[in-house]
Coordinates of C-alpha atoms in Angstrom, one line a residue:
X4 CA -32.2 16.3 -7.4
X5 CA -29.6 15.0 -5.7
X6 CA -27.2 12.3 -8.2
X7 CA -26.9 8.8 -6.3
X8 CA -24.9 6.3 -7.2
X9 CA -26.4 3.5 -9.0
X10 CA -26.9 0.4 -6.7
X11 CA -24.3 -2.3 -6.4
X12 CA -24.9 -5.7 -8.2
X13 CA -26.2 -8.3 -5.9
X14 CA -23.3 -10.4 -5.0
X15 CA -22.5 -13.7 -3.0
X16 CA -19.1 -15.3 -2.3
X17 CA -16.9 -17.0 -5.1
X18 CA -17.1 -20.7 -4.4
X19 CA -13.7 -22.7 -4.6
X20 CA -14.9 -24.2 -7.7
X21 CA -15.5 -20.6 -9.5
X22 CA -12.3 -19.2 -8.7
X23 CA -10.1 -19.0 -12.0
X24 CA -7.0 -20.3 -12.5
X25 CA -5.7 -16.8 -13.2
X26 CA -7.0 -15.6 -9.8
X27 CA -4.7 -17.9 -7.8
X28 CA -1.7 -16.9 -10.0
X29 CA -2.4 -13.5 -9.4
X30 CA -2.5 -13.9 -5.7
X31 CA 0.6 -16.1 -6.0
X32 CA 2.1 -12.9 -7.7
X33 CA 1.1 -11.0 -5.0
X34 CA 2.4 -12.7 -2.6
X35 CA 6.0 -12.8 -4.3
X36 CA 5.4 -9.3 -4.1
X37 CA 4.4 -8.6 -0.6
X38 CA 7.7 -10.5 0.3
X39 CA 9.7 -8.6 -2.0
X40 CA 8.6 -5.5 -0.3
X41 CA 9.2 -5.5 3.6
X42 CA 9.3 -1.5 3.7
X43 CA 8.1 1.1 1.6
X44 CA 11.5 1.5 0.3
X45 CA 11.6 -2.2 -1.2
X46 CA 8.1 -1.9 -2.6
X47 CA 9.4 1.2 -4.7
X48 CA 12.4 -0.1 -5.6
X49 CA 10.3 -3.6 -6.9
X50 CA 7.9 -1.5 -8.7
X51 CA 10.4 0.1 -10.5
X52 CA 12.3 -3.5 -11.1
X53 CA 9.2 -4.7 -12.4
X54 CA 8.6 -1.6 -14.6
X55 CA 12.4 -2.0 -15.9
X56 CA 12.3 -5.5 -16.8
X57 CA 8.9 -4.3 -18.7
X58 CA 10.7 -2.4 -21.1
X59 CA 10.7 1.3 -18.6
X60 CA 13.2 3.5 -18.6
X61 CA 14.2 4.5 -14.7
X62 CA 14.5 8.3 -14.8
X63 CA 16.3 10.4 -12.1
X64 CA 14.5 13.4 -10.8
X65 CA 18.1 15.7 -11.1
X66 CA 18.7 14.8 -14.8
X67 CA 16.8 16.2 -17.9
X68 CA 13.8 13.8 -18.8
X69 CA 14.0 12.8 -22.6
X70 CA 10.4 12.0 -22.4
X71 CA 8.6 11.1 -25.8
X72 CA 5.7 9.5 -27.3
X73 CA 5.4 5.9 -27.1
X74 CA 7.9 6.0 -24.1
X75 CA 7.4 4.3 -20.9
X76 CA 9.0 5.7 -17.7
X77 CA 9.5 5.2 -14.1
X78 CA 10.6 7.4 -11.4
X79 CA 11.2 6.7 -7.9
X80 CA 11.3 9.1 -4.9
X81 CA 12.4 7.9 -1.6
X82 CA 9.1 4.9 -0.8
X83 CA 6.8 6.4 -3.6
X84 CA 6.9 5.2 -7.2
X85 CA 5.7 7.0 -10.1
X86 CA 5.5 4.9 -13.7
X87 CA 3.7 6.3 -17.1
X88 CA 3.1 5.6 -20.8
X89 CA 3.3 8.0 -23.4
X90 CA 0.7 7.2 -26.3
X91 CA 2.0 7.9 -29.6
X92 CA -0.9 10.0 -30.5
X93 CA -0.2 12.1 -26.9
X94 CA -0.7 16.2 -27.3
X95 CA -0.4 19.0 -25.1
X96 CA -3.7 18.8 -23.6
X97 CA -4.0 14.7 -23.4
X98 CA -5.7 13.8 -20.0
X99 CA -4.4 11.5 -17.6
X100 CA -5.6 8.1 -16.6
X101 CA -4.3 7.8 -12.8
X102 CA -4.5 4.6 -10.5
X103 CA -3.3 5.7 -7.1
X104 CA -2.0 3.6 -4.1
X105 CA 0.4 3.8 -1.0
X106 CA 3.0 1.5 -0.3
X107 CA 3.6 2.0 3.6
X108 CA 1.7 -0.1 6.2
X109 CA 0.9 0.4 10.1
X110 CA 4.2 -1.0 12.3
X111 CA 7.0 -0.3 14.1
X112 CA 9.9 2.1 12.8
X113 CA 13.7 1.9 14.5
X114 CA 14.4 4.7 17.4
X115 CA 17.5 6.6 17.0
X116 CA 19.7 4.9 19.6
X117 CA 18.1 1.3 19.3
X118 CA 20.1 -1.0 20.9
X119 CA 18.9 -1.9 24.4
X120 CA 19.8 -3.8 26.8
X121 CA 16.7 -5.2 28.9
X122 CA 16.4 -7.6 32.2
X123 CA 17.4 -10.6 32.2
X124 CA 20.1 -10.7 29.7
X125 CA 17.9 -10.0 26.4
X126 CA 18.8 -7.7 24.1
X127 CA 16.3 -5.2 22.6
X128 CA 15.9 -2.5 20.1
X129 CA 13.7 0.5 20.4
X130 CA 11.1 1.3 18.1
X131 CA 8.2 3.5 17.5
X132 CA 5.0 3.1 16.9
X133 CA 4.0 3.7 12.9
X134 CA 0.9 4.6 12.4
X135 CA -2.4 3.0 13.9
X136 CA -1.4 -0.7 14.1
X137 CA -3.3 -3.6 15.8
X138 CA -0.7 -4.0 18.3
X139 CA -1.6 -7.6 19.7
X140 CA -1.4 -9.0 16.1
X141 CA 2.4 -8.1 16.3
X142 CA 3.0 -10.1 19.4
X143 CA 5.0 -13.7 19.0
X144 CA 5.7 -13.3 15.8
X145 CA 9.4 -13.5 13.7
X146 CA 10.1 -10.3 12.6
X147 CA 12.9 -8.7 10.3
X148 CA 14.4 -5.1 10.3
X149 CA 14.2 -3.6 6.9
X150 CA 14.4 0.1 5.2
X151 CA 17.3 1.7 4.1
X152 CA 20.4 3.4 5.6
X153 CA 22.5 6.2 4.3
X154 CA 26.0 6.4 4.4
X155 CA 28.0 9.7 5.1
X156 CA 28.9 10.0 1.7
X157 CA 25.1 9.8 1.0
X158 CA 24.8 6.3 -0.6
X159 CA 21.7 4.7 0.0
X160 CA 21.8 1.0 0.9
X161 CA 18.6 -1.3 0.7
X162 CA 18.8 -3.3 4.0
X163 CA 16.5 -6.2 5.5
X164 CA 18.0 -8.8 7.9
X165 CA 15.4 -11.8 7.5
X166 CA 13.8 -13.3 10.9
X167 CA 15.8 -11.5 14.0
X168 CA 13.1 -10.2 16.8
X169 CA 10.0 -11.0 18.9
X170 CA 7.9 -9.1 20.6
X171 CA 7.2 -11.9 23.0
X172 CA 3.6 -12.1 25.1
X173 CA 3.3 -11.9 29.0
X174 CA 2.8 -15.8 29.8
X175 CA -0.9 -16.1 31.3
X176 CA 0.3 -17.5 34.5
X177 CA 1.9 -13.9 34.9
X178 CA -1.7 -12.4 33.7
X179 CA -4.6 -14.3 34.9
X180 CA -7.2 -12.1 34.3
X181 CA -6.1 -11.2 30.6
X182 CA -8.5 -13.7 29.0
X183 CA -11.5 -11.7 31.0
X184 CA -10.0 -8.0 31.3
X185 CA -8.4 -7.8 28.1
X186 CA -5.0 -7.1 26.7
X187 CA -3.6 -3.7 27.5
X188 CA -0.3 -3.0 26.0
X189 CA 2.2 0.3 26.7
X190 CA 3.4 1.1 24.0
X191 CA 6.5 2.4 25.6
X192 CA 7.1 -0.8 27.6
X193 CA 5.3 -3.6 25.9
X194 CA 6.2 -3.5 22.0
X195 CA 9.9 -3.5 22.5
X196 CA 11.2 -6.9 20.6
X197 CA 13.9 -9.0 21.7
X198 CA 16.5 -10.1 19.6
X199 CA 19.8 -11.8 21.5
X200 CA 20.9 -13.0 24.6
X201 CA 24.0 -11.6 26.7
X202 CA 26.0 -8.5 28.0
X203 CA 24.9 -5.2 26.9
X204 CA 28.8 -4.1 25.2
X205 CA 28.1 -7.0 22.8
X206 CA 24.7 -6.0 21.8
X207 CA 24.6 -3.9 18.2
X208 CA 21.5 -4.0 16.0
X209 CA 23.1 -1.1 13.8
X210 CA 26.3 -3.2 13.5
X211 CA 23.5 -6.3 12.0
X212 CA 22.4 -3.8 9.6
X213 CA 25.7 -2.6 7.9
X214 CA 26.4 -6.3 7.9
X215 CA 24.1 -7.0 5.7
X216 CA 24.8 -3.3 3.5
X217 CA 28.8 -4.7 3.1
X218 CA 29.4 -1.0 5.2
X219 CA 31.5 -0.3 8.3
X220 CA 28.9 0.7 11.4
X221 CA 30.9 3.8 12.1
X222 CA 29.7 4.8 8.5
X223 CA 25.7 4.7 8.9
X224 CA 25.0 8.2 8.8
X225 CA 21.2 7.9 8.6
X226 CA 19.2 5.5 8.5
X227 CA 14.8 4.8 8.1
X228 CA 14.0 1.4 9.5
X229 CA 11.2 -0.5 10.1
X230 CA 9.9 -4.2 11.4
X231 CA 8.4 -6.4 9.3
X232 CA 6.3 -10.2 9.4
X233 CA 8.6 -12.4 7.7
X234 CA 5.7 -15.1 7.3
X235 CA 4.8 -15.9 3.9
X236 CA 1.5 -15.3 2.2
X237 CA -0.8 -18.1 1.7
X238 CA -4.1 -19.5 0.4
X239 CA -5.9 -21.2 2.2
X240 CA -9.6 -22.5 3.5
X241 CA -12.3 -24.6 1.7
X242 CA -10.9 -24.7 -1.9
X243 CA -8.3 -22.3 -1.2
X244 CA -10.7 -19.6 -1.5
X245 CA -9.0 -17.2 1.3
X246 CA -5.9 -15.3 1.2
X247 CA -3.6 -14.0 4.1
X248 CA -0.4 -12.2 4.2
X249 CA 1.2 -9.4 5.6
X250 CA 0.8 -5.6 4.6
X251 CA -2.0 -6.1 1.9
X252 CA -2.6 -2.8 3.0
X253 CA -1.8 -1.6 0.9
X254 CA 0.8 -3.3 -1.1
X255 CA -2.6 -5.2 -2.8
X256 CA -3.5 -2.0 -4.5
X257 CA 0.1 -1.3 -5.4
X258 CA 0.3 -4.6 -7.0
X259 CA -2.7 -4.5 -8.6
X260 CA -2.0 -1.0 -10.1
X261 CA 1.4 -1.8 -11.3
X262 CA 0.0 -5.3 -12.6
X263 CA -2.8 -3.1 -14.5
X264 CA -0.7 -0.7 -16.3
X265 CA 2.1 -3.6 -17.5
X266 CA -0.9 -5.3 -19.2
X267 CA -1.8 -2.4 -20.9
X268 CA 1.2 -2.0 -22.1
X269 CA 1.6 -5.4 -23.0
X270 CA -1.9 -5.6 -24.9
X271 CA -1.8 -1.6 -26.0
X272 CA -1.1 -0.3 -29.6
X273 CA 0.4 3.1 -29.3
X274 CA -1.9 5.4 -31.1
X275 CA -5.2 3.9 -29.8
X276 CA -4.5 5.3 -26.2
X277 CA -6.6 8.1 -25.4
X278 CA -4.7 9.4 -22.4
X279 CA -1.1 9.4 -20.5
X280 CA -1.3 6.1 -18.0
X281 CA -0.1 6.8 -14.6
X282 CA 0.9 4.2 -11.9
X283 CA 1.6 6.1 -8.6
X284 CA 2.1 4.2 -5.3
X285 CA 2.9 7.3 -2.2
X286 CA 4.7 6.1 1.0
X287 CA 3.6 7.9 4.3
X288 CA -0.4 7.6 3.9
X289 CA -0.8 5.9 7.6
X290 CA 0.5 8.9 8.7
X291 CA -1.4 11.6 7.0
X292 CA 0.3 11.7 3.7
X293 CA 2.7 15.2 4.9
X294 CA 6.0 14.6 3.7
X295 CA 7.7 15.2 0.1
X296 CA 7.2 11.4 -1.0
X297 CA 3.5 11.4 0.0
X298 CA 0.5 11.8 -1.6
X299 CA 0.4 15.7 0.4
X300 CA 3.7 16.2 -1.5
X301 CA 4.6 17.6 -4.6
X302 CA 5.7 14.6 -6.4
X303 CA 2.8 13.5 -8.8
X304 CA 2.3 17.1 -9.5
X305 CA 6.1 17.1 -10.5
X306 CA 6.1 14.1 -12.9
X307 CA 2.7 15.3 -14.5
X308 CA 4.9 18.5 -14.7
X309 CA 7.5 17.3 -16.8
X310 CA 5.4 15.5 -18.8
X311 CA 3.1 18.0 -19.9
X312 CA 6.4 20.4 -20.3
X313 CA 7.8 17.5 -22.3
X314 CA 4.4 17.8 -25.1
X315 CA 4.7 21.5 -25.2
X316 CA 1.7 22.3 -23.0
X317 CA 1.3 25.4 -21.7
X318 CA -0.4 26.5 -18.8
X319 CA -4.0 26.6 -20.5
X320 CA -3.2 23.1 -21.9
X321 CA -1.9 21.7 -18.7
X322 CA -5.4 22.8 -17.4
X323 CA -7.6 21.3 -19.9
X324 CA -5.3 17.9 -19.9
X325 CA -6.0 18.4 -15.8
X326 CA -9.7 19.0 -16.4
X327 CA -10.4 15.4 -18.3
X328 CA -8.1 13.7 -16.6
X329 CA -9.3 11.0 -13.9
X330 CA -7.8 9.4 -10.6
X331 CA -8.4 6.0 -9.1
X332 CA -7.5 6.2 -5.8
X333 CA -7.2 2.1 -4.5
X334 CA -6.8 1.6 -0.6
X335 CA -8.4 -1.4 1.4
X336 CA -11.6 -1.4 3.0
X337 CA -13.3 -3.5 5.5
X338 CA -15.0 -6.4 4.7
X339 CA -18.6 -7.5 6.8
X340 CA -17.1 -9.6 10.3
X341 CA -18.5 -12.4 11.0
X342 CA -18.2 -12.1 14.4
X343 CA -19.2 -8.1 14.4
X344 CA -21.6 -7.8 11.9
X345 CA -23.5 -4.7 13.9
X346 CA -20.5 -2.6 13.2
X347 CA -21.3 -2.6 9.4
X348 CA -23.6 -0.6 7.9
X349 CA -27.4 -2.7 7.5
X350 CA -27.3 -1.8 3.6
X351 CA -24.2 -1.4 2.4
X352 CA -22.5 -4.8 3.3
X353 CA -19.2 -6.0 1.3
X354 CA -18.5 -9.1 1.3
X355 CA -15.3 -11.3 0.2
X356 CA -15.3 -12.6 -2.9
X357 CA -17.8 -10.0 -4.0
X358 CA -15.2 -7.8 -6.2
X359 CA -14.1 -4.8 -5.6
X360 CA -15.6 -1.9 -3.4
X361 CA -16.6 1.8 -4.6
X362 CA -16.0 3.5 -1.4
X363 CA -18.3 6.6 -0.2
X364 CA -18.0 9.2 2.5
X365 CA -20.4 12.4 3.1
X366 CA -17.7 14.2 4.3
X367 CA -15.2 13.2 1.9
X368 CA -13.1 11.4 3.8
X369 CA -13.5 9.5 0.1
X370 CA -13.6 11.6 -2.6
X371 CA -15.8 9.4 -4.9
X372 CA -18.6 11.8 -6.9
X373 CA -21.3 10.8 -9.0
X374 CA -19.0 11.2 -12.1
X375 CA -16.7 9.2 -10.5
X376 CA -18.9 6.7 -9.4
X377 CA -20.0 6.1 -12.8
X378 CA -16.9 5.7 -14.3
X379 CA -16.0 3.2 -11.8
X380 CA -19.4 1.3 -13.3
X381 CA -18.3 1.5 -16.7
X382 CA -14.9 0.0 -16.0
X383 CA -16.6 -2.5 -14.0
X384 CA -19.2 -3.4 -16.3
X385 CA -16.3 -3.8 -19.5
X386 CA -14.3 -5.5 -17.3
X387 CA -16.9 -8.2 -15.9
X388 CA -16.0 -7.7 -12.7
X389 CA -18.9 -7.7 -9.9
X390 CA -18.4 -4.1 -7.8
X391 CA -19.5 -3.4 -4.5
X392 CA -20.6 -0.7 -2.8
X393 CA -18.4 0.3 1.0
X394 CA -20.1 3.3 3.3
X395 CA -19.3 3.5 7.5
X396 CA -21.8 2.8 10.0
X397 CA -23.0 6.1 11.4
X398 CA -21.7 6.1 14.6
X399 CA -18.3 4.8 13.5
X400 CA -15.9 7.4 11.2
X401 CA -14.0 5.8 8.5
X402 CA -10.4 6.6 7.4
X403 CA -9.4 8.1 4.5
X404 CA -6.8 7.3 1.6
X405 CA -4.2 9.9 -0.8
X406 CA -7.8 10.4 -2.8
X407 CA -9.3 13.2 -1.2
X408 CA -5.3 14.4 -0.4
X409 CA -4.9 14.3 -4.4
X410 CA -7.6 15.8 -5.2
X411 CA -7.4 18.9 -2.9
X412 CA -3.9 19.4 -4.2
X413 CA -4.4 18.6 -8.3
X414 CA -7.9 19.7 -8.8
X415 CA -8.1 15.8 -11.0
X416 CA -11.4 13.8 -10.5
X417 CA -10.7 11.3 -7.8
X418 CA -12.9 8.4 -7.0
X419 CA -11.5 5.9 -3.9
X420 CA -12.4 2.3 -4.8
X421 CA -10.3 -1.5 -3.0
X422 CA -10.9 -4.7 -2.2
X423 CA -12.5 -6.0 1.5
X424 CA -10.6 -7.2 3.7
X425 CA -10.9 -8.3 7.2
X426 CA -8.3 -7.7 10.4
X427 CA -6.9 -4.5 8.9
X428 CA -4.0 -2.7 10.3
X429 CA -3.3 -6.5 11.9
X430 CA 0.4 -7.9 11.1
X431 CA -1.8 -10.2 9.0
X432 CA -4.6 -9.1 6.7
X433 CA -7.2 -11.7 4.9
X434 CA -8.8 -11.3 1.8
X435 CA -10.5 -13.9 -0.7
X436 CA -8.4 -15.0 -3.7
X437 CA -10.0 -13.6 -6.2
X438 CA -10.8 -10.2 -4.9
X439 CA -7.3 -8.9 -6.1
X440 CA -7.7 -9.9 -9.7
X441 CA -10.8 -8.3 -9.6
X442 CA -9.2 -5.3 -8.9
X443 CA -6.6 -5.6 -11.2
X444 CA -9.0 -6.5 -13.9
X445 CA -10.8 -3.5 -13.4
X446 CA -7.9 -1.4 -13.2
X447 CA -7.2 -1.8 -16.7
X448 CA -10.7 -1.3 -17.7
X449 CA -9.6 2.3 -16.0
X450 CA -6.5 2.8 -18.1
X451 CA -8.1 2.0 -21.1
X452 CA -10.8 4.6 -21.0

């Protein structure tokens, strides 16, 4: 017989009333967060602030690891974060308790050469398209340059400039028929944002960003830049029951999973952890994952490396640790539309407010199992969290996350779970309030098993 997964619980929407006090702190948090984090290279660098401030120790991948039990760690590698506890009680073949994430979104990155000089006077940058974003939602909007530039004596500088381009909208009067045919944009010739006025020599958005670094232009020797929505996050709706911000996918997961492993720590007792907690948040998913920071990379197999080498395991242990170890993988997923219910599946129908989503593919696009699944219940169920079950319409593929990636490269049981979201891949998600404390909730339901 075939295992199933056993049915979601019947759900409805929170009402503004229901929604805990906690819930609207924790989007508040997250919100903090999101605008902390304008590139992949912020959200690592908060993660590990965060983990720092929780008592971590920041470890440097080319300097000997003095990891021991009871230690907590973090280690960052380019956009991608890893952060683990050390039980007291931990052995050579103690499993690990993994909650995954990515900490990219879908935008625009900077060109090489970048300043342009268009018609008209503006001045321009070039950028290239990230990923698979909603182009349109990126239109009229304030945007920032942020990422990181390297000098050419190989110091890396955190850079972000605060509100500085547009991409600005053909006027309709220009248009007519754009209401009735559609918006079309090149991507070429349509998403490049303006950011000043005057004669090309003057023009100099590297010159803006080693402003804001305290380096000399002439010294950028590299840089990895991208634009960013520089409107805050905010609640809002009947009762304050909705939430929108920028890049919730899929800095909501990476919150969530960073927020779940400091309150274990903070409610944890050494000795009665049963397994080595992981935090790890991969840049480069929207793109496949291929690259030494992402989730196709090496680097999670390094850290769990260097821990297991730091408890004496050998390669037997390492295996058996591997065996009984388990990975939540936590991306977004969509939400039922209003406006486009038929796209759904007629069953399987998430809803905001509903908790969060187990996510299923047949062709493992998601790597949930049955096992997984279950476990997903349990942590659920001791949670009291409502769960929800997420499966594609037939005729309309889904994505995929770093689960099935992780689990192909680590052999580690992997089930995908997140929270629903509508206009994902937009410059502007939207979620319900409570959906991401849910998730974080449940999280540490995960840690603790």
């Amino acid at each position: 017989m075939t295992a199933q997964t056993s049915p979601a619980r019947s759900v409805d929407p929170v009402q503004p009333s229901a929604v805990p006090d906690a819930a609207r702190a924790h989007a508040e948090d997250l919100g903090t967060f999101v605008a902390a984090s304008p590139s992949s290279y912020h959200a690592a660098q908060e993660v590990a602030r965060r983990a720092e401030a929780a008592g971590f120790t920041r470890l440097a991948e080319d300097a000997a690891w003095g990891v021991t039990n009871g230690g907590r760690y973090v280690v960052v590698r380019d956009g991608s974060v890893i952060a683990f506890t050390v039980p007291d009680g931990a052995g050579p073949t103690t499993p690990f308790t993994i909650v995954g994430a990515h900490t990219d979104s879908t935008g625009f990155k900077l060109k090489p050469k970048p300043t342009t000089h268009g018609a008209g006077g503006w001045w321009q940058v070039g950028v290239e398209v990230y990923g698979g974003p909603l182009l349109n939602s990126w239109l009229d909007r304030e945007l920032e340059l942020a990422g990181r530039i390297v000098t050419h004596d190989g110091t890396e500088h955190l850079v972000r400039t605060g509100p500085m381009l547009r991409i600005p909208q053909l006027a309709i009067h220009l248009d007519r028929g754009v209401n009735d045919n559609g918006l079309t944009l090149d991507k070429q010739r349509h998403t490049q944002p303006v950011w000043g006025l005057g004669d090309a020599e003057s023009a100099d958005v590297l010159a803006a960003l080693a402003a804001d670094a305290g380096v000399d232009p002439a010294d950028i020797g590299g840089y990895d830049v991208v634009l960013a929505d520089t409107q805050p996050a905010r609640a809002f709706g009947a009762g304050g029951v909705l939430f929108a911000s920028a890049r919730l996918d899929n800095l909501l997961s990476t919150h969530a999973g960073l927020t779940a492993l400091l309150g274990r720590v903070s409610s944890s007792t050494g000795d009665a952890e049963r397994s080595i907690q992981v935090f790890a948040a991969f840049d480069h998913e929207e793109i496949g994952s291929e690259s030494r920071s992402g989730a196709a990379g090496p680097f999670l197999e390094d850290v769990l490396d260097r821990v297991s080498a730091a408890l004496g395991a050998t390669a037997e242990d390492r295996a058996r640790a591997f065996a009984a170890s388990l990975h939540v993988s936590s991306d977004v997923g969509h939400a039922v539309h209003p406006n486009y219910a038929e796209r759904h599946d007629p069953a399987n129908r998430p809803v905001a407010g509903g908790g969060p989503i187990l996510k299923i593919n047949a062709n493992q696009r998601y790597a949930t199992d049955a096992h997984g699944a279950a476990a997903w219940s349990v942590a659920c169920a001791t949670a009291g969290v409502p769960t929800q079950e997420f499966v594609s319409n037939n005729v309309l593929p889904c994505g995929s996350t770093i689960g099935p990636i992780s689990a192909t490269r680590l052999g580690i049981r992997t089930v995908d779970i997140g929270v629903a979201i509508l206009s994902m891949h937009s410059a502007r998600e939207l979620t319900a309030v409570v959906d991401p404390w849910y998730l974080t909730r449940a999280m540490e339901a995960v840690l603790a098993r």
